JSON list of C-alpha atoms in Angstrom, two decimals:
[
{"chain": "A", "resi": 30, "resn": "MET", "atom": "CA", "xyz": [-50.85, 48.78, -45.75]},
{"chain": "A", "resi": 31, "resn": "ILE", "atom": "CA", "xyz": [-50.15, 46.43, -42.84]},
{"chain": "A", "resi": 32, "resn": "LYS", "atom": "CA", "xyz": [-48.31, 48.04, -39.91]},
{"chain": "A", "resi": 33, "resn": "ASN", "atom": "CA", "xyz": [-45.79, 46.28, -37.63]},
{"chain": "A", "resi": 34, "resn": "GLU", "atom": "CA", "xyz": [-47.96, 46.83, -34.54]},
{"chain": "A", "resi": 35, "resn": "GLU", "atom": "CA", "xyz": [-50.86, 45.00, -36.22]},
{"chain": "A", "resi": 36, "resn": "VAL", "atom": "CA", "xyz": [-48.96, 41.70, -36.46]},
{"chain": "A", "resi": 37, "resn": "TYR", "atom": "CA", "xyz": [-46.58, 39.54, -34.47]},
{"chain": "A", "resi": 38, "resn": "LYS", "atom": "CA", "xyz": [-43.90, 37.14, -35.65]},
{"chain": "A", "resi": 39, "resn": "ILE", "atom": "CA", "xyz": [-44.77, 33.44, -35.53]},
{"chain": "A", "resi": 40, "resn": "GLY", "atom": "CA", "xyz": [-42.01, 31.89, -37.63]},
{"chain": "A", "resi": 41, "resn": "ARG", "atom": "CA", "xyz": [-39.88, 31.78, -40.76]},
{"chain": "A", "resi": 42, "resn": "LEU", "atom": "CA", "xyz": [-40.09, 30.12, -44.17]},
{"chain": "A", "resi": 43, "resn": "GLY", "atom": "CA", "xyz": [-37.46, 27.58, -45.09]},
{"chain": "A", "resi": 44, "resn": "LYS", "atom": "CA", "xyz": [-36.71, 25.70, -48.28]},
{"chain": "A", "resi": 45, "resn": "SER", "atom": "CA", "xyz": [-39.16, 24.89, -51.02]},
{"chain": "A", "resi": 46, "resn": "HIS", "atom": "CA", "xyz": [-40.55, 21.36, -50.95]},
{"chain": "A", "resi": 47, "resn": "GLY", "atom": "CA", "xyz": [-41.31, 19.46, -54.13]},
{"chain": "A", "resi": 48, "resn": "ILE", "atom": "CA", "xyz": [-42.14, 20.99, -57.48]},
{"chain": "A", "resi": 49, "resn": "LYS", "atom": "CA", "xyz": [-45.68, 22.30, -56.92]},
{"chain": "A", "resi": 50, "resn": "GLY", "atom": "CA", "xyz": [-44.88, 25.36, -54.79]},
{"chain": "A", "resi": 51, "resn": "GLU", "atom": "CA", "xyz": [-44.92, 24.03, -51.23]},
{"chain": "A", "resi": 52, "resn": "ILE", "atom": "CA", "xyz": [-42.51, 25.57, -48.76]},
{"chain": "A", "resi": 53, "resn": "SER", "atom": "CA", "xyz": [-41.42, 24.57, -45.26]},
{"chain": "A", "resi": 54, "resn": "PHE", "atom": "CA", "xyz": [-42.62, 26.79, -42.43]},
{"chain": "A", "resi": 55, "resn": "GLN", "atom": "CA", "xyz": [-40.81, 26.69, -39.07]},
{"chain": "A", "resi": 56, "resn": "PHE", "atom": "CA", "xyz": [-43.21, 28.19, -36.50]},
{"chain": "A", "resi": 57, "resn": "ASP", "atom": "CA", "xyz": [-43.18, 29.08, -32.81]},
{"chain": "A", "resi": 58, "resn": "ASP", "atom": "CA", "xyz": [-46.93, 29.59, -32.56]},
{"chain": "A", "resi": 59, "resn": "ASP", "atom": "CA", "xyz": [-49.61, 27.46, -34.26]},
{"chain": "A", "resi": 60, "resn": "VAL", "atom": "CA", "xyz": [-52.24, 30.22, -34.01]},
{"chain": "A", "resi": 61, "resn": "PHE", "atom": "CA", "xyz": [-52.82, 29.99, -37.78]},
{"chain": "A", "resi": 62, "resn": "ASP", "atom": "CA", "xyz": [-54.26, 26.50, -37.21]},
{"chain": "A", "resi": 63, "resn": "ARG", "atom": "CA", "xyz": [-56.17, 27.24, -33.99]},
{"chain": "A", "resi": 64, "resn": "VAL", "atom": "CA", "xyz": [-58.16, 30.15, -35.41]},
{"chain": "A", "resi": 65, "resn": "ASP", "atom": "CA", "xyz": [-58.55, 28.78, -38.94]},
{"chain": "A", "resi": 66, "resn": "ALA", "atom": "CA", "xyz": [-56.80, 31.69, -40.66]},
{"chain": "A", "resi": 67, "resn": "ASP", "atom": "CA", "xyz": [-56.98, 32.18, -44.42]},
{"chain": "A", "resi": 68, "resn": "TYR", "atom": "CA", "xyz": [-53.69, 34.01, -44.75]},
{"chain": "A", "resi": 69, "resn": "LEU", "atom": "CA", "xyz": [-50.30, 34.70, -43.21]},
{"chain": "A", "resi": 70, "resn": "VAL", "atom": "CA", "xyz": [-48.28, 37.89, -43.49]},
{"chain": "A", "resi": 71, "resn": "LEU", "atom": "CA", "xyz": [-44.77, 37.66, -44.95]},
{"chain": "A", "resi": 72, "resn": "GLU", "atom": "CA", "xyz": [-42.09, 40.32, -44.69]},
{"chain": "A", "resi": 73, "resn": "ILE", "atom": "CA", "xyz": [-40.67, 40.86, -48.17]},
{"chain": "A", "resi": 74, "resn": "ASP", "atom": "CA", "xyz": [-38.03, 43.57, -48.61]},
{"chain": "A", "resi": 75, "resn": "GLY", "atom": "CA", "xyz": [-39.21, 45.25, -45.41]},
{"chain": "A", "resi": 76, "resn": "ILE", "atom": "CA", "xyz": [-42.87, 45.32, -46.47]},
{"chain": "A", "resi": 77, "resn": "LEU", "atom": "CA", "xyz": [-45.58, 43.23, -44.81]},
{"chain": "A", "resi": 78, "resn": "VAL", "atom": "CA", "xyz": [-47.55, 41.36, -47.48]},
{"chain": "A", "resi": 79, "resn": "PRO", "atom": "CA", "xyz": [-50.54, 39.02, -46.94]},
{"chain": "A", "resi": 80, "resn": "PHE", "atom": "CA", "xyz": [-50.30, 35.60, -48.62]},
{"chain": "A", "resi": 81, "resn": "PHE", "atom": "CA", "xyz": [-53.39, 33.43, -48.75]},
{"chain": "A", "resi": 82, "resn": "MET", "atom": "CA", "xyz": [-52.89, 29.76, -47.92]},
{"chain": "A", "resi": 83, "resn": "GLU", "atom": "CA", "xyz": [-54.23, 27.13, -50.26]},
{"chain": "A", "resi": 84, "resn": "GLU", "atom": "CA", "xyz": [-53.38, 24.36, -47.81]},
{"chain": "A", "resi": 85, "resn": "TYR", "atom": "CA", "xyz": [-50.89, 23.29, -45.18]},
{"chain": "A", "resi": 86, "resn": "ARG", "atom": "CA", "xyz": [-49.92, 20.10, -43.41]},
{"chain": "A", "resi": 87, "resn": "PHE", "atom": "CA", "xyz": [-47.94, 19.53, -40.27]},
{"chain": "A", "resi": 88, "resn": "ARG", "atom": "CA", "xyz": [-44.64, 17.65, -40.34]},
{"chain": "A", "resi": 89, "resn": "SER", "atom": "CA", "xyz": [-43.91, 18.08, -36.61]},
{"chain": "A", "resi": 90, "resn": "ASP", "atom": "CA", "xyz": [-44.86, 20.24, -33.62]},
{"chain": "A", "resi": 91, "resn": "SER", "atom": "CA", "xyz": [-42.99, 23.19, -35.11]},
{"chain": "A", "resi": 92, "resn": "LEU", "atom": "CA", "xyz": [-42.79, 22.51, -38.85]},
{"chain": "A", "resi": 93, "resn": "ALA", "atom": "CA", "xyz": [-45.46, 22.63, -41.53]},
{"chain": "A", "resi": 94, "resn": "LEU", "atom": "CA", "xyz": [-45.49, 22.54, -45.31]},
{"chain": "A", "resi": 95, "resn": "VAL", "atom": "CA", "xyz": [-47.50, 25.44, -46.73]},
{"chain": "A", "resi": 96, "resn": "LYS", "atom": "CA", "xyz": [-48.90, 25.94, -50.21]},
{"chain": "A", "resi": 97, "resn": "PHE", "atom": "CA", "xyz": [-49.75, 29.59, -50.91]},
{"chain": "A", "resi": 98, "resn": "CYS", "atom": "CA", "xyz": [-52.21, 30.64, -53.61]},
{"chain": "A", "resi": 99, "resn": "ASP", "atom": "CA", "xyz": [-50.53, 31.54, -56.92]},
{"chain": "A", "resi": 100, "resn": "ILE", "atom": "CA", "xyz": [-47.19, 30.02, -55.84]},
{"chain": "A", "resi": 101, "resn": "ASP", "atom": "CA", "xyz": [-47.23, 27.02, -58.18]},
{"chain": "A", "resi": 102, "resn": "THR", "atom": "CA", "xyz": [-43.58, 26.19, -58.86]},
{"chain": "A", "resi": 103, "resn": "GLN", "atom": "CA", "xyz": [-40.48, 25.30, -56.92]},
{"chain": "A", "resi": 104, "resn": "GLU", "atom": "CA", "xyz": [-38.81, 28.46, -58.26]},
{"chain": "A", "resi": 105, "resn": "ARG", "atom": "CA", "xyz": [-41.60, 30.76, -57.02]},
{"chain": "A", "resi": 106, "resn": "ALA", "atom": "CA", "xyz": [-41.57, 29.06, -53.60]},
{"chain": "A", "resi": 107, "resn": "SER", "atom": "CA", "xyz": [-37.78, 29.39, -53.41]},
{"chain": "A", "resi": 108, "resn": "GLU", "atom": "CA", "xyz": [-38.13, 33.19, -53.72]},
{"chain": "A", "resi": 109, "resn": "LEU", "atom": "CA", "xyz": [-39.90, 33.16, -50.33]},
{"chain": "A", "resi": 110, "resn": "THR", "atom": "CA", "xyz": [-37.13, 31.23, -48.53]},
{"chain": "A", "resi": 111, "resn": "GLY", "atom": "CA", "xyz": [-36.01, 33.07, -45.40]},
{"chain": "A", "resi": 112, "resn": "CYS", "atom": "CA", "xyz": [-39.04, 35.36, -45.14]},
{"chain": "A", "resi": 113, "resn": "ASP", "atom": "CA", "xyz": [-40.26, 36.06, -41.63]},
{"chain": "A", "resi": 114, "resn": "VAL", "atom": "CA", "xyz": [-43.89, 35.05, -41.09]},
{"chain": "A", "resi": 115, "resn": "TYR", "atom": "CA", "xyz": [-46.33, 37.16, -39.06]},
{"chain": "A", "resi": 116, "resn": "PHE", "atom": "CA", "xyz": [-49.90, 36.76, -37.86]},
{"chain": "A", "resi": 117, "resn": "PRO", "atom": "CA", "xyz": [-52.51, 39.54, -37.54]},
{"chain": "A", "resi": 118, "resn": "ARG", "atom": "CA", "xyz": [-53.20, 40.41, -33.91]},
{"chain": "A", "resi": 119, "resn": "ASP", "atom": "CA", "xyz": [-56.88, 41.06, -34.63]},
{"chain": "A", "resi": 120, "resn": "LEU", "atom": "CA", "xyz": [-57.36, 37.48, -35.87]},
{"chain": "A", "resi": 121, "resn": "ALA", "atom": "CA", "xyz": [-55.71, 35.91, -32.81]},
{"chain": "A", "resi": 122, "resn": "ASP", "atom": "CA", "xyz": [-58.22, 34.41, -30.38]},
{"chain": "A", "resi": 123, "resn": "GLU", "atom": "CA", "xyz": [-58.24, 36.84, -27.46]},
{"chain": "A", "resi": 124, "resn": "ASP", "atom": "CA", "xyz": [-60.26, 34.47, -25.28]},
{"chain": "A", "resi": 125, "resn": "ASP", "atom": "CA", "xyz": [-57.21, 32.27, -24.94]},
{"chain": "A", "resi": 126, "resn": "THR", "atom": "CA", "xyz": [-54.18, 33.19, -22.91]},
{"chain": "A", "resi": 127, "resn": "PRO", "atom": "CA", "xyz": [-51.88, 35.13, -25.24]},
{"chain": "A", "resi": 128, "resn": "THR", "atom": "CA", "xyz": [-48.91, 33.23, -26.61]},
{"chain": "A", "resi": 129, "resn": "LEU", "atom": "CA", "xyz": [-45.39, 34.36, -25.79]},
{"chain": "A", "resi": 130, "resn": "ALA", "atom": "CA", "xyz": [-44.82, 35.42, -29.40]},
{"chain": "A", "resi": 131, "resn": "SER", "atom": "CA", "xyz": [-47.87, 37.71, -29.30]},
{"chain": "A", "resi": 132, "resn": "LEU", "atom": "CA", "xyz": [-46.45, 39.63, -26.31]},
{"chain": "A", "resi": 133, "resn": "VAL", "atom": "CA", "xyz": [-43.66, 41.24, -28.33]},
{"chain": "A", "resi": 134, "resn": "GLY", "atom": "CA", "xyz": [-44.39, 44.96, -28.51]},
{"chain": "A", "resi": 135, "resn": "PHE", "atom": "CA", "xyz": [-46.33, 45.03, -25.23]},
{"chain": "A", "resi": 136, "resn": "ASP", "atom": "CA", "xyz": [-45.38, 47.63, -22.61]},
{"chain": "A", "resi": 137, "resn": "LEU", "atom": "CA", "xyz": [-44.11, 46.21, -19.32]},
{"chain": "A", "resi": 138, "resn": "ILE", "atom": "CA", "xyz": [-45.58, 48.03, -16.29]},
{"chain": "A", "resi": 139, "resn": "GLU", "atom": "CA", "xyz": [-44.33, 47.81, -12.69]},
{"chain": "A", "resi": 140, "resn": "ALA", "atom": "CA", "xyz": [-47.44, 46.79, -10.72]},
{"chain": "A", "resi": 141, "resn": "SER", "atom": "CA", "xyz": [-46.47, 48.55, -7.50]},
{"chain": "A", "resi": 142, "resn": "ASN", "atom": "CA", "xyz": [-46.26, 52.06, -9.02]},
{"chain": "A", "resi": 143, "resn": "ASN", "atom": "CA", "xyz": [-47.86, 51.68, -12.51]},
{"chain": "A", "resi": 144, "resn": "LYS", "atom": "CA", "xyz": [-44.70, 53.03, -14.18]},
{"chain": "A", "resi": 145, "resn": "LYS", "atom": "CA", "xyz": [-43.62, 51.81, -17.59]},
{"chain": "A", "resi": 146, "resn": "VAL", "atom": "CA", "xyz": [-40.45, 49.74, -17.34]},
{"chain": "A", "resi": 147, "resn": "GLY", "atom": "CA", "xyz": [-40.00, 49.32, -21.09]},
{"chain": "A", "resi": 148, "resn": "THR", "atom": "CA", "xyz": [-41.32, 47.64, -24.21]},
{"chain": "A", "resi": 149, "resn": "ILE", "atom": "CA", "xyz": [-40.80, 43.95, -24.95]},
{"chain": "A", "resi": 150, "resn": "ALA", "atom": "CA", "xyz": [-38.55, 43.63, -28.01]},
{"chain": "A", "resi": 151, "resn": "SER", "atom": "CA", "xyz": [-38.26, 39.83, -28.03]},
{"chain": "A", "resi": 152, "resn": "ILE", "atom": "CA", "xyz": [-38.76, 36.67, -26.02]},
{"chain": "A", "resi": 153, "resn": "ASP", "atom": "CA", "xyz": [-35.76, 34.52, -25.07]},
{"chain": "A", "resi": 154, "resn": "ASP", "atom": "CA", "xyz": [-37.07, 30.99, -24.71]},
{"chain": "A", "resi": 155, "resn": "SER", "atom": "CA", "xyz": [-33.78, 29.24, -25.43]},
{"chain": "A", "resi": 156, "resn": "THR", "atom": "CA", "xyz": [-33.59, 27.97, -21.83]},
{"chain": "A", "resi": 157, "resn": "ALA", "atom": "CA", "xyz": [-36.08, 26.73, -19.26]},
{"chain": "A", "resi": 158, "resn": "ASN", "atom": "CA", "xyz": [-36.13, 30.25, -17.77]},
{"chain": "A", "resi": 159, "resn": "ILE", "atom": "CA", "xyz": [-38.06, 32.33, -20.30]},
{"chain": "A", "resi": 160, "resn": "LEU", "atom": "CA", "xyz": [-37.10, 36.01, -20.40]},
{"chain": "A", "resi": 161, "resn": "PHE", "atom": "CA", "xyz": [-38.64, 39.19, -21.77]},
{"chain": "A", "resi": 162, "resn": "GLU", "atom": "CA", "xyz": [-35.93, 41.17, -23.55]},
{"chain": "A", "resi": 163, "resn": "LEU", "atom": "CA", "xyz": [-36.73, 44.87, -23.41]},
{"chain": "A", "resi": 164, "resn": "GLU", "atom": "CA", "xyz": [-35.83, 47.33, -26.17]},
{"chain": "A", "resi": 165, "resn": "ASP", "atom": "CA", "xyz": [-33.00, 48.71, -24.00]},
{"chain": "A", "resi": 166, "resn": "GLY", "atom": "CA", "xyz": [-31.49, 45.22, -23.64]},
{"chain": "A", "resi": 167, "resn": "ARG", "atom": "CA", "xyz": [-32.59, 44.48, -20.08]},
{"chain": "A", "resi": 168, "resn": "LEU", "atom": "CA", "xyz": [-33.86, 40.98, -19.36]},
{"chain": "A", "resi": 169, "resn": "ILE", "atom": "CA", "xyz": [-36.88, 40.32, -17.13]},
{"chain": "A", "resi": 170, "resn": "PRO", "atom": "CA", "xyz": [-38.00, 36.81, -16.08]},
{"chain": "A", "resi": 171, "resn": "ALA", "atom": "CA", "xyz": [-41.30, 35.95, -17.80]},
{"chain": "A", "resi": 172, "resn": "THR", "atom": "CA", "xyz": [-42.70, 33.85, -14.99]},
{"chain": "A", "resi": 173, "resn": "ASP", "atom": "CA", "xyz": [-46.39, 33.55, -14.09]},
{"chain": "A", "resi": 174, "resn": "ASP", "atom": "CA", "xyz": [-45.45, 34.22, -10.46]},
{"chain": "A", "resi": 175, "resn": "LEU", "atom": "CA", "xyz": [-44.45, 37.81, -11.34]},
{"chain": "A", "resi": 176, "resn": "ILE", "atom": "CA", "xyz": [-47.16, 38.67, -13.89]},
{"chain": "A", "resi": 177, "resn": "THR", "atom": "CA", "xyz": [-50.24, 40.19, -12.27]},
{"chain": "A", "resi": 178, "resn": "ASP", "atom": "CA", "xyz": [-52.20, 41.23, -15.40]},
{"chain": "A", "resi": 179, "resn": "ILE", "atom": "CA", "xyz": [-52.06, 41.01, -19.18]},
{"chain": "A", "resi": 180, "resn": "ASN", "atom": "CA", "xyz": [-54.23, 43.51, -21.04]},
{"chain": "A", "resi": 181, "resn": "THR", "atom": "CA", "xyz": [-54.33, 42.56, -24.73]},
{"chain": "A", "resi": 182, "resn": "LYS", "atom": "CA", "xyz": [-56.45, 45.58, -25.64]},
{"chain": "A", "resi": 183, "resn": "ASP", "atom": "CA", "xyz": [-54.00, 48.12, -24.16]},
{"chain": "A", "resi": 184, "resn": "ARG", "atom": "CA", "xyz": [-51.01, 45.85, -24.99]},
{"chain": "A", "resi": 185, "resn": "THR", "atom": "CA", "xyz": [-49.63, 46.02, -21.45]},
{"chain": "A", "resi": 186, "resn": "ILE", "atom": "CA", "xyz": [-48.29, 43.51, -18.94]},
{"chain": "A", "resi": 187, "resn": "LYS", "atom": "CA", "xyz": [-48.25, 44.36, -15.25]},
{"chain": "A", "resi": 188, "resn": "MET", "atom": "CA", "xyz": [-45.56, 42.63, -13.21]},
{"chain": "A", "resi": 189, "resn": "GLU", "atom": "CA", "xyz": [-44.32, 42.53, -9.64]},
{"chain": "A", "resi": 190, "resn": "ILE", "atom": "CA", "xyz": [-40.64, 43.05, -10.43]},
{"chain": "A", "resi": 191, "resn": "PRO", "atom": "CA", "xyz": [-38.33, 42.02, -7.59]},
{"chain": "A", "resi": 192, "resn": "GLU", "atom": "CA", "xyz": [-36.48, 44.88, -5.92]},
{"chain": "A", "resi": 193, "resn": "GLY", "atom": "CA", "xyz": [-33.08, 45.54, -7.48]},
{"chain": "A", "resi": 194, "resn": "LEU", "atom": "CA", "xyz": [-33.73, 43.57, -10.68]},
{"chain": "A", "resi": 195, "resn": "LEU", "atom": "CA", "xyz": [-34.06, 46.68, -12.84]},
{"chain": "A", "resi": 196, "resn": "GLU", "atom": "CA", "xyz": [-30.71, 48.03, -11.60]},
{"chain": "A", "resi": 197, "resn": "LEU", "atom": "CA", "xyz": [-28.75, 45.00, -12.88]}
]
């Protein structure tokens, strides 16, 4: 059984495309192409299920058409519409700088005192100023100037958080 902490969200499936089982895939992270993955993980009725890819092709920087194995009709593909798509953390290339999407679930640590500030629940990249949204709702700027260390093994991010920011 795949656990939530073993994967991170990279996108969402859209409408079926054509009659042979292709489906549109809106993604935030193209890690599935960079590391030559065989499968993606879909959330179906709250359960994480691996789906092996037969093929995919890019339509834009953030949209691909995916053909999953054993999904051979428009009707079968339509059943997957709206599913969130996840990628296994252990397949992600750890030599590269982690993507923003892969940082969800990491603990945020104050560098000056090594105290846990919170856990990153989501990334707000809707503006030029990217923010970490913590589980308690607080927002922390996700700027390289404040980040001192990212430890992918321990799933922690150390930051120099400006004085007073946590009290807002």
